[in-house]
Short mmCIF file of C-alpha atoms in Angstrom, two decimals:
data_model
loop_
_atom_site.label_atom_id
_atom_site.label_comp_id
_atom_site.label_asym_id
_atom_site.label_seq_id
_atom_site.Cartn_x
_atom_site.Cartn_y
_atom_site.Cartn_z
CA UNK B 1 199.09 115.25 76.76
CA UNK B 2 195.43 113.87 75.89
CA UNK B 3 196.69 110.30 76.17
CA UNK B 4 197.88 111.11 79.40
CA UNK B 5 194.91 112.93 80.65
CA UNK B 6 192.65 110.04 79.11
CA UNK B 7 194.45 107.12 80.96
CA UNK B 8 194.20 108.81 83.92
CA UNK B 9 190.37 108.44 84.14
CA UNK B 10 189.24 105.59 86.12
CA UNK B 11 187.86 102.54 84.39
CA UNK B 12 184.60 102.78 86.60
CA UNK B 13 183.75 106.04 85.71
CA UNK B 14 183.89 105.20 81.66
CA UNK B 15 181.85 101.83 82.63
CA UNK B 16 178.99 104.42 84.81
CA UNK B 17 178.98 106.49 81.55
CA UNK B 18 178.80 104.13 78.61
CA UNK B 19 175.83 102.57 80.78
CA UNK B 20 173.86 105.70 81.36
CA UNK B 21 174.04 106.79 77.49
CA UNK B 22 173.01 103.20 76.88
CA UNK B 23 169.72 103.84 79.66
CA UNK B 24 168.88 107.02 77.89
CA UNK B 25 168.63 105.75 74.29
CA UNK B 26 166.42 102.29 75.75
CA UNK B 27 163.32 104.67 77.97
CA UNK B 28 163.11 107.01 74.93
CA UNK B 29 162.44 103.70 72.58
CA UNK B 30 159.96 102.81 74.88
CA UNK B 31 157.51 105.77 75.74
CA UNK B 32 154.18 105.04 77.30
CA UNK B 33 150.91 104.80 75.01
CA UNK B 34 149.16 107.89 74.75
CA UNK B 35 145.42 108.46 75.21
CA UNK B 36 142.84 108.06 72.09
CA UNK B 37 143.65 111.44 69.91
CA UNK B 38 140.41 112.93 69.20
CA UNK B 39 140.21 114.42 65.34
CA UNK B 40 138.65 118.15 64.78
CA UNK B 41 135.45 116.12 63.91
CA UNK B 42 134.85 114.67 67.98
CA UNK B 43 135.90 110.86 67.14
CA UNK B 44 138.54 108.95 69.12
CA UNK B 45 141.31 106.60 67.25
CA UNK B 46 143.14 104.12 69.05
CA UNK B 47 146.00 102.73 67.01
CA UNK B 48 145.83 98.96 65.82
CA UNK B 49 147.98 97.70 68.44
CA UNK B 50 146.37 99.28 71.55
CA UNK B 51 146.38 97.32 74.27
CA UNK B 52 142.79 99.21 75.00
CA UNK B 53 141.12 97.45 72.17
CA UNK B 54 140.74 94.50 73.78
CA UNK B 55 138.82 96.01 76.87
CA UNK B 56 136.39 97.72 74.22
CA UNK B 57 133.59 95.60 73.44
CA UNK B 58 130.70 96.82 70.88
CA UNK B 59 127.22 95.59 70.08
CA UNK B 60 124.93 96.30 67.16
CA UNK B 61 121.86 98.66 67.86
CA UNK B 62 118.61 96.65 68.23
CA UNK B 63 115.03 97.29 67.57
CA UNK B 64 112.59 97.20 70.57
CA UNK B 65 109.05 97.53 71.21
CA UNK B 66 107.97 100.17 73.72
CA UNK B 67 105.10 101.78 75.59
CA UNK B 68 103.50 104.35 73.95
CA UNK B 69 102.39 106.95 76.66
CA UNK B 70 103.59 104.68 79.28
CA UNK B 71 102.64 105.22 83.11
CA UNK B 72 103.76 103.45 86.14
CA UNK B 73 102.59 103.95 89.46
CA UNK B 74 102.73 102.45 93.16
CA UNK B 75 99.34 100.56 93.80
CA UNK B 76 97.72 98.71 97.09
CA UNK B 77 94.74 96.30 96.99
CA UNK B 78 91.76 97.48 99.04
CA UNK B 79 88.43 96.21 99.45
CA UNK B 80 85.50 97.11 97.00
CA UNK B 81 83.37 99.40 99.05
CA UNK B 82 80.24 98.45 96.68
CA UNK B 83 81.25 94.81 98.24
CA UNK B 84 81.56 95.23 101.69
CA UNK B 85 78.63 95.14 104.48
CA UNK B 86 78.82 95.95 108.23
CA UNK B 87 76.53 93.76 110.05
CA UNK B 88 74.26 95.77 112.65
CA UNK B 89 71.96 95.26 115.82
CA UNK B 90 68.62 95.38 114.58
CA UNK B 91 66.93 96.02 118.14
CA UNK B 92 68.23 96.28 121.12
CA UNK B 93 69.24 93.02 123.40
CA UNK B 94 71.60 90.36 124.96
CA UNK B 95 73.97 88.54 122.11
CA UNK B 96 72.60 84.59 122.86
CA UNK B 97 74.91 83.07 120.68
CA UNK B 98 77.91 84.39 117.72
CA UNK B 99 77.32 81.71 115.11
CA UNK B 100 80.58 82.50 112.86
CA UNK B 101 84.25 83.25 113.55
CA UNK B 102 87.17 85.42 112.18
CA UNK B 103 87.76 84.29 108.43
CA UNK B 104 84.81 82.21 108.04
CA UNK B 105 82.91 82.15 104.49
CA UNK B 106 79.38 82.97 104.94
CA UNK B 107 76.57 83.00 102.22
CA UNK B 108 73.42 85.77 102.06
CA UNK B 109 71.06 85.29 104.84
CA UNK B 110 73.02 83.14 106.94
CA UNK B 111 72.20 83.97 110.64
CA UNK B 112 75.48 84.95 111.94
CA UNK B 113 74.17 86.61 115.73
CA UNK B 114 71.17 85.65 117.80
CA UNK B 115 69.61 88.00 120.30
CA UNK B 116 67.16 87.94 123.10
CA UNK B 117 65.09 91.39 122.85
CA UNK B 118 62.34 93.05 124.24
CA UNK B 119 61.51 94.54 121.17
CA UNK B 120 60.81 90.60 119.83
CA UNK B 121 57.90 90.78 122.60
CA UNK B 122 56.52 94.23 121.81
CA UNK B 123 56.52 92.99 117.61
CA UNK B 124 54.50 90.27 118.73
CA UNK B 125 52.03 91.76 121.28
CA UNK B 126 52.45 94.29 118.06
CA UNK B 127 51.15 92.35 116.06
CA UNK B 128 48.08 90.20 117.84
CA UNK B 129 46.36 93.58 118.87
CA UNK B 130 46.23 94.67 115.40
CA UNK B 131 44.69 91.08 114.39
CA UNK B 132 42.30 91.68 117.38
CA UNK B 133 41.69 95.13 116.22
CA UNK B 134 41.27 94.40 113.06
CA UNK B 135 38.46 91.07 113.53
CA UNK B 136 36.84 93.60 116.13
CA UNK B 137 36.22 96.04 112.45
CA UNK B 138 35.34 93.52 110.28
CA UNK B 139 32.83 93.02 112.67
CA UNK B 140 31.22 96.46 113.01
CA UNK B 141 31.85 96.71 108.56
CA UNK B 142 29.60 93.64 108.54
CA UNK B 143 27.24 95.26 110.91
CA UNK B 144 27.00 98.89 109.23
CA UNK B 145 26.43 96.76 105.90
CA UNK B 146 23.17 94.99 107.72
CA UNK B 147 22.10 98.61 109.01
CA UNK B 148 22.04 99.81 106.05
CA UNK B 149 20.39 97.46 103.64
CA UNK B 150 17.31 97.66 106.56
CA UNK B 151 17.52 101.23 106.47
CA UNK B 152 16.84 101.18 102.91
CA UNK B 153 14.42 98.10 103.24
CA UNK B 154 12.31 100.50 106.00
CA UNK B 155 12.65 103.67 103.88
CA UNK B 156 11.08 101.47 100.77
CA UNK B 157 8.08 100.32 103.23
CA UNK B 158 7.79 103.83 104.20
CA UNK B 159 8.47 102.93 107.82
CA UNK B 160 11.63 105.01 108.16
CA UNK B 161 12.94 108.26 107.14
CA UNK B 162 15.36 109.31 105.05
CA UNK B 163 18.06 110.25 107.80
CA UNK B 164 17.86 106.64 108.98
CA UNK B 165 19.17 105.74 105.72
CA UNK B 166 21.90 108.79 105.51
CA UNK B 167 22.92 107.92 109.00
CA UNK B 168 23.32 104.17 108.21
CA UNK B 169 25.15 104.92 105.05
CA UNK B 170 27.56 107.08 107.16
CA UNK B 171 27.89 104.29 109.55
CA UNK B 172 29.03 101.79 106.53
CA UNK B 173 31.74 104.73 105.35
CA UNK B 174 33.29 105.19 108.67
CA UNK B 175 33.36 101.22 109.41
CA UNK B 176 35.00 100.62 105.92
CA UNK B 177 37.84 103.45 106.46
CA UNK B 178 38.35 101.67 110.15
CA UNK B 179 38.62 98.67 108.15
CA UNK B 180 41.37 100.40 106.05
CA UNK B 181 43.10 101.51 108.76
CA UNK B 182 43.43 98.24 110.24
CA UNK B 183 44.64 96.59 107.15
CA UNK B 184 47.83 98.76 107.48
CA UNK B 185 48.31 98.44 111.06
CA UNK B 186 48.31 94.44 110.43
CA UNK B 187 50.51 95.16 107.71
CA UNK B 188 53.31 97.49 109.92
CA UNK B 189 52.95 95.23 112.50
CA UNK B 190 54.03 91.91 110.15
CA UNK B 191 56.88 93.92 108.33
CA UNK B 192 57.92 94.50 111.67
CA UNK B 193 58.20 90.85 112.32
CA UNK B 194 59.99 90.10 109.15
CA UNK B 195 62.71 92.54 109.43
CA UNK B 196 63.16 90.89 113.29
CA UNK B 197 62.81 87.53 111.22
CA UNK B 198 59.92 86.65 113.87
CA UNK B 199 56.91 84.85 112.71
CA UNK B 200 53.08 86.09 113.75
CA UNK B 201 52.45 83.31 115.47
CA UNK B 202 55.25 83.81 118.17
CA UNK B 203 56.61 80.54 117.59
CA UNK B 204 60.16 82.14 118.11
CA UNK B 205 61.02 85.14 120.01
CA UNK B 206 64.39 85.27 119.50
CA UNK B 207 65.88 87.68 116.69
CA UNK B 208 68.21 85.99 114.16
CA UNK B 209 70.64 88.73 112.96
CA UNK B 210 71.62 87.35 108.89
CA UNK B 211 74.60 87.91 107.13
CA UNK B 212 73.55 90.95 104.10
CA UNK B 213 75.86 90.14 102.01
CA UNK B 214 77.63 86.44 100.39
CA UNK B 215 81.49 86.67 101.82
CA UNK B 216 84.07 86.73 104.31
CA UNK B 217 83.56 87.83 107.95
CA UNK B 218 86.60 90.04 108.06
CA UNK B 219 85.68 91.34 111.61
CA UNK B 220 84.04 90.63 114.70
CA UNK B 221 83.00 93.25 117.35
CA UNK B 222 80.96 91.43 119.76
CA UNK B 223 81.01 88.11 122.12
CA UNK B 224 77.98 86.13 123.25
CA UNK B 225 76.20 87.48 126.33
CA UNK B 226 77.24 91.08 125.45
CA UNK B 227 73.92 93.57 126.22
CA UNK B 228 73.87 95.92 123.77
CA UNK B 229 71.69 98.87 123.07
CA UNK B 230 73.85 100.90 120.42
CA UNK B 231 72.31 99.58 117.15
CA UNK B 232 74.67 102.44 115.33
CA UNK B 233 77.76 100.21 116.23
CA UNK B 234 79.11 97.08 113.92
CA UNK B 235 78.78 93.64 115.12
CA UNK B 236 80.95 92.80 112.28
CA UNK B 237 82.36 93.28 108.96
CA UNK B 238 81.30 91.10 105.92
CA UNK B 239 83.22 91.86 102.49
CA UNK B 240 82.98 90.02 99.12
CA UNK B 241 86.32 89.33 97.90
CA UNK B 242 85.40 88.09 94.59
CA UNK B 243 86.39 91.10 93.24
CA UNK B 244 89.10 93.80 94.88
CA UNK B 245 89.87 97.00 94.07
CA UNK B 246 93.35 97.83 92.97
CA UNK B 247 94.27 101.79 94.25
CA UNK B 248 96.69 103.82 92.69
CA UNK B 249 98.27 107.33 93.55
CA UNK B 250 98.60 108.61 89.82
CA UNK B 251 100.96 111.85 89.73
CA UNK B 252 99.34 114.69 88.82
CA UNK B 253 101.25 115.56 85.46
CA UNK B 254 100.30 111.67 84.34
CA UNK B 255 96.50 111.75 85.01
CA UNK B 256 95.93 112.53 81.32
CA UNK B 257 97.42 109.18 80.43
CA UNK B 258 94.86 107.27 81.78
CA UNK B 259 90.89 107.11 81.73
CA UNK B 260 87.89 104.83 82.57
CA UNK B 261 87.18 101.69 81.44
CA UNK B 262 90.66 101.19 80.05
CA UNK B 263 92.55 97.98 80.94
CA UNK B 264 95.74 97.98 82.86
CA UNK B 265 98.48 95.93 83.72
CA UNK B 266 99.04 94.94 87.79
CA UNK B 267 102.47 93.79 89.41
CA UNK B 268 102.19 92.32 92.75
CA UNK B 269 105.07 91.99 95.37
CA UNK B 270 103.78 88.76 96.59
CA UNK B 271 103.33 87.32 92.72
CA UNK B 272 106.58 88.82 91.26
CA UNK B 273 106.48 86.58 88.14
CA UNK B 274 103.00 87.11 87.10
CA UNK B 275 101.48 90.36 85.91
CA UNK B 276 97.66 90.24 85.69
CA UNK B 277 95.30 92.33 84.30
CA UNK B 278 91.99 95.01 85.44
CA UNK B 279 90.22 97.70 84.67
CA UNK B 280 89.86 101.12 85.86
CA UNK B 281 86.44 101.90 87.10
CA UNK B 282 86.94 105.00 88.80
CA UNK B 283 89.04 108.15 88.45
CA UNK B 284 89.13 110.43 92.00
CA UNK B 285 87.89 114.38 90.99
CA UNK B 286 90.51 116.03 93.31
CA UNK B 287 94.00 116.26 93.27
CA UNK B 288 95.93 115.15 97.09
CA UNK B 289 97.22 119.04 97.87
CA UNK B 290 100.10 117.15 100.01
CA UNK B 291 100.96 114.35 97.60
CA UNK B 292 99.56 116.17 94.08
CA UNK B 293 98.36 112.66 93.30
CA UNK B 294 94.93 111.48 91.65
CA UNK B 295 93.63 108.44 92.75
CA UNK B 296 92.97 105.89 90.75
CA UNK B 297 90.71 102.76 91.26
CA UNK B 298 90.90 99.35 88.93
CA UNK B 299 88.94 96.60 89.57
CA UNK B 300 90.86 93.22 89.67
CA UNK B 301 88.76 89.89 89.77
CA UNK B 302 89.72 87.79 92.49
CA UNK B 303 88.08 84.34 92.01
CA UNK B 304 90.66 81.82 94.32
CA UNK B 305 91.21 84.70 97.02
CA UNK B 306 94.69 85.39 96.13
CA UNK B 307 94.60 89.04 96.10
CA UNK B 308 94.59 90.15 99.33
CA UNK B 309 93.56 93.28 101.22
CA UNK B 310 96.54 95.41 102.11
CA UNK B 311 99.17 93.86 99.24
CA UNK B 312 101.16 96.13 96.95
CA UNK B 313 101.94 96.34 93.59
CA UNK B 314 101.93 98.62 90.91
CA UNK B 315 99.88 99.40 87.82
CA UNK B 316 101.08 100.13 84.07
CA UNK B 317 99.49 101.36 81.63
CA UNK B 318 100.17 102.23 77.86
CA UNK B 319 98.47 103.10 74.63
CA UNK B 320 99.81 100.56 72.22
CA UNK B 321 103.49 99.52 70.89
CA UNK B 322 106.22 101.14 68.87
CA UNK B 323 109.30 100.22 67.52
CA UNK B 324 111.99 102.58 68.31
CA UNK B 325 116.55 101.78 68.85
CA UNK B 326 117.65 100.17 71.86
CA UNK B 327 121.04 99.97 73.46
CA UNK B 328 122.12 97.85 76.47
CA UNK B 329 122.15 100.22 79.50
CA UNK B 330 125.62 99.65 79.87
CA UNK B 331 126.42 101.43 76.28
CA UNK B 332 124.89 104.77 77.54
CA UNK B 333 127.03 106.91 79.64
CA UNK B 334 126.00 110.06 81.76
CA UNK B 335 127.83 113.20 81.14
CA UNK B 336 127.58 117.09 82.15
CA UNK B 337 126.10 117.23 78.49
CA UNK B 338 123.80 114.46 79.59
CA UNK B 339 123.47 111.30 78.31
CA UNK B 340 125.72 109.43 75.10
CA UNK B 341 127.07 106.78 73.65
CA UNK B 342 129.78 105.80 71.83
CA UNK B 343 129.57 104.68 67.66
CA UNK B 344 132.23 102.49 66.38
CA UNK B 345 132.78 104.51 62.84
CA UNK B 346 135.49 102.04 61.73
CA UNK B 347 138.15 99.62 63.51
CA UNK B 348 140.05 101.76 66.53
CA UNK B 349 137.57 104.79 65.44
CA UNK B 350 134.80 106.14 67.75
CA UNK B 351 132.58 109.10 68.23
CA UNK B 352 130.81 110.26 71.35
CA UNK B 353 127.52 110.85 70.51
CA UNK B 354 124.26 112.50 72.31
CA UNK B 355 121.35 110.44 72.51
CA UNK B 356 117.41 111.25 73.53
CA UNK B 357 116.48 107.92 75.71
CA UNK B 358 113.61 106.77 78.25
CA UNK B 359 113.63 104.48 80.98
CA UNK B 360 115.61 101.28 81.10
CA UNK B 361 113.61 98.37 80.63
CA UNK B 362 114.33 94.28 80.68
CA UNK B 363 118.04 95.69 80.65
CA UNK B 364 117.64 97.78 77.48
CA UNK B 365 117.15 101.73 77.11
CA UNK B 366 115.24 102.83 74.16
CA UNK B 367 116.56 105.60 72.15
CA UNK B 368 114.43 108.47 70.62
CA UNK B 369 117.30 110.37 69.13
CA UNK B 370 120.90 109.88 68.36
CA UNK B 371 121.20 106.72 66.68
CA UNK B 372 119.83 104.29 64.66
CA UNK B 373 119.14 100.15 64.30
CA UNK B 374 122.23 98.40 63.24
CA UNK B 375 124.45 100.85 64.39
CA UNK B 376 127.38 99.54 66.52
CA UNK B 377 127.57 101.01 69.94
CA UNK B 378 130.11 100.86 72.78
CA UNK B 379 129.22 98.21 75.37
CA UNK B 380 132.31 97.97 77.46
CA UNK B 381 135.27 100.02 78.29
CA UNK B 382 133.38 103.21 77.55
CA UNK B 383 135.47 104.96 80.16
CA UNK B 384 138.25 104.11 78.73
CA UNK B 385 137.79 106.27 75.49
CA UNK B 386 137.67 109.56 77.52
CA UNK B 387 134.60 111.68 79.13
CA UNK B 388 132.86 115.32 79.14
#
């Protein structure tokens, strides 16, 4: 009876079932790799022939020097204020002639404005009254001086009293203070000439305005013919770029970092590839309430005009070196449990490991805690060993 019931099967239903036993035993053989197991003690073991291996690439821990009480800040270059001069109307009067433009490099005492002026007149009349004044004095001083020594000559001879002589000598005091008195008047009356750069003689009556300060004539406020009687306003703006100042907004919990006198180190956006070097001259006493910044101002020489007004930059700062581990910034990986890396403890073995670091710099990330120089570290494929 089993014979029978046996060759009554089909022959394609054997065939379906001998291949489906045969499918089972192949996909158990070949199960997929599982993750990295992780031990009781944290580390991660792939197994020899883990095709993950060879996306894991390691690197030893360096040594680095770094910054010791390092500060960075945004900076801007602005114009010494001890260096910068705003040329003014010294009188009243018409603008004759503007003698420099926009840009131009002028030198102390160059005459940069000329003015016609009333004012030139009344310094001149000024100063020829006094003269006349004053000959007019020396003339009565002479005069009282005669008086007197007859006076005296009379009182001798007995041919004049005493009050004669009192009076005379009186006479002599009050022509010697007049004398005094004209003496300064001469003297107001010439300094007034000078500062209008006039001479007594009123050989020239026009005023010469000078530049104050050696420079560059930054700005120009006025045009020839121009009357002007406002000598509060600017005619235009000399500054001495020689030397710039470099400002810096210096957060308020970094202040302490930095003091007078110290040198720093200045980045420019226009001169990425060169970092040049000032010193802080002054340290702002307040505190920006919107900002919580302190200002901070550096003085940068500026010999070939480079640096100019309105350029940014930053400023860094430090108080020596010190040698602490280094990782590439790829090797540290951020985590709920903040940062880590991962230590190769032996072929196919790694450990996740918590690590104190600072700011990447030049592409590396110095380490204050967690490992140590010569250590191997996890460059690439960290991902691939597992996260928080």
């Amino acid at each position: 009876m089993r014979r029978q019931a046996l060759s009554l099967i089909p022959a394609g239903v054997l065939i379906l079932g001998m291949w489906g036993c045969g499918r089972s035993e192949t996909t158990a053989g070949a199960a997929p790799e599982r993750p990295p197991e992780a031990a009781a003690n944290g580390r991660f073991v792939l197994p020899p022939d883990s095709p993950k291996l060879r996306q894991i690439r390691t690197a030893a821990v360096e040594t680095r020097q770094i910054p010791v009480d390092a500060l960075t800040a945004p900076a801007v270059v602005e114009i010494d204020p001890n260096r910068l001069s705003r040329v003014m109307m010294p009188v009243p009067g018409r603008v004759r002639r503007v003698m420099v433009r926009l840009g131009d490099a002028v030198v102390l005492g160059q005459p940069v404005v000329i003015l016609e002026s009333p004012e030139a007149d009344a310094a001149i009349s000024s100063m020829s009254q006094a003269h006349a004044r004053q000959r007019q004095r020396l003339s009565a001083l002479a005069k009282a001086e005669k008086d007197l020594a007859r006076a005296k000559l009379l009182f001798e001879n007995r041919a004049a009293a005493m009050k004669d002589v009192i009076n005379a000598d009186n006479d002599l005091v009050q022509a010697q203070s007049d004398v005094q008195t004209g003496q300064a008047e001469e003297e107001a009356a010439k300094k007034r000439l000078e500062l209008l750069g006039l001479k007594p003689d009123g050989s020239e009556r026009e005023v010469t305005v000078r530049a104050p300060i050696s420079g560059r004539v930054l700005e120009i406020a006025v045009a020839a013919g121009e009357y002007r009687t406002d000598t509060a306003a600017s005619l235009m703006t000399v500054a001495d770029l020689g030397t710039v100042w470099i400002t810096s907004n210096v957060p308020e919990g970094s202040i302490r970092l930095v003091h007078t006198s110290e040198p720093v180190e200045i980045v420019l956006v226009a001169y990425p590839n060169e970092t040049f070097r000032g010193r802080v001259t002054r340290i702002a006493d307040t505190v920006d309430s919107g900002t919580r910044t302190v200002k901070v101002h550096a003085e940068l020489p500026n010999p070939r005009g480079r640096f100019r007004p309105g350029m940014f930059g930053s400023i860094h700062h430090s108080h020596g070196l010190r040698s602490v581990p280094a990782v590439p910034a790829a090797a540290v990986v951020q985590g709920a449990r903040g940062p880590a890396v991962y230590l190769e403890r032996a072929p196919g073995v790694f450990e996740r490991v918590a690590v104190a670091v600072e700011e990447s710099r030049n592409g590396f990330i110095p380490v204050l805690a967690g490992v140590q120089a010569g250590e191997r570290v996890v460059v690439e494929g960290a991902l691939l060993l597992g996260g928080d």
